[in-house]
C-alpha positions as a printed Julia matrix, in Angstrom:
94×3 Matrix{Float64}:
 -17.2    -8.36   29.2
 -13.65   -7.1    29.27
 -11.14   -9.61   30.52
  -7.56   -8.64   31.18
  -5.24  -10.75   29.06
  -1.49  -11.11   29.02
   0.23   -8.69   26.64
   1.28  -11.43   24.18
  -2.36  -12.52   23.66
  -3.75   -9.1    22.76
  -2.62   -8.99   19.14
  -3.59  -12.56   18.26
  -7.09  -12.11   19.67
  -7.56   -8.75   18.0
  -6.82  -10.34   14.61
  -9.44  -13.03   15.28
 -11.92  -10.38   16.36
 -11.27   -8.37   13.22
 -11.89  -11.43   11.05
 -15.14  -12.17   12.92
 -16.29   -8.61   12.37
 -15.5    -8.76    8.64
 -17.36  -12.07    8.28
 -20.41  -10.77   10.13
 -20.5    -7.61    8.0
 -20.21   -9.75    4.88
 -23.21  -11.83    6.02
 -25.24   -8.68    6.65
 -24.35   -7.33    3.22
 -25.27  -10.63    1.58
 -28.65  -10.63    3.37
 -29.33   -7.11    2.12
 -28.39   -8.12   -1.43
 -30.66  -11.17   -1.22
 -33.52   -8.94   -0.03
 -33.27   -6.71   -3.12
 -35.66   -7.16   -6.04
 -34.26   -9.27   -8.89
 -33.7    -6.27  -11.2
 -31.79   -4.32   -8.58
 -29.7    -7.36   -7.7
 -28.77   -7.92  -11.36
 -27.88   -4.24  -11.77
 -25.71   -4.38   -8.64
 -23.9    -7.5    -9.88
 -23.36   -5.89  -13.29
 -21.83   -2.82  -11.63
 -19.58   -5.02   -9.49
 -18.38   -6.97  -12.53
 -17.74   -3.76  -14.47
 -15.69   -2.22  -11.65
 -13.76   -5.47  -11.28
 -12.98   -5.57  -15.0
 -11.8    -1.97  -14.91
  -9.29   -2.92  -12.21
  -8.01   -5.95  -14.11
  -5.29   -5.67  -16.7
  -6.76   -7.22  -19.82
  -4.54   -9.3   -22.14
  -4.77   -6.81  -25.02
  -3.85   -3.85  -22.81
  -0.59   -2.05  -23.54
   2.28   -2.79  -21.17
   2.45   -0.66  -18.06
   4.75    2.29  -18.17
   7.53    1.87  -15.68
   9.81    4.57  -14.49
  13.26    4.13  -15.86
  16.04    4.57  -13.4
  18.28    7.41  -14.31
  21.86    6.4   -14.83
  24.07    7.63  -12.05
  26.29   10.54  -13.07
  29.94   10.03  -13.86
  31.97   10.28  -10.7
  35.54   11.4   -10.47
  37.8    10.5    -7.56
  38.07   13.07   -4.8
  41.55   14.55   -4.62
  42.76   14.91   -1.07
  45.11   17.75   -0.31
  47.84   17.69    2.28
  47.35   20.09    5.19
  50.4    22.13    4.16
  48.91   22.7     0.71
  45.46   23.6     2.0
  44.27   27.14    1.59
  43.81   29.16    4.76
  40.26   29.4     6.03
  38.44   32.65    5.39
  35.94   32.07    8.19
  38.41   33.18   10.85
  38.23   29.85   12.66
  41.48   27.93   12.91
């Protein structure tokens, strides 16, 4: 049933609805895992652990390579010329 709500309530409720959906999907997934045979369940858990370990940074891993910021080039002050000393424009516009 769609109920019209004030504008300020839309976003708060949508977040709650999203969380409910995630929780319900998690329950469904857990039920499916529980319904698997023991061997399949153990294999699934082993694959999950392996993928999780691959994402983790282990203590003996080399440090991450970070981009070094390039030093900014040497800058020289801009010399301003007086209008009388300026060269005439070659574009034809004055």
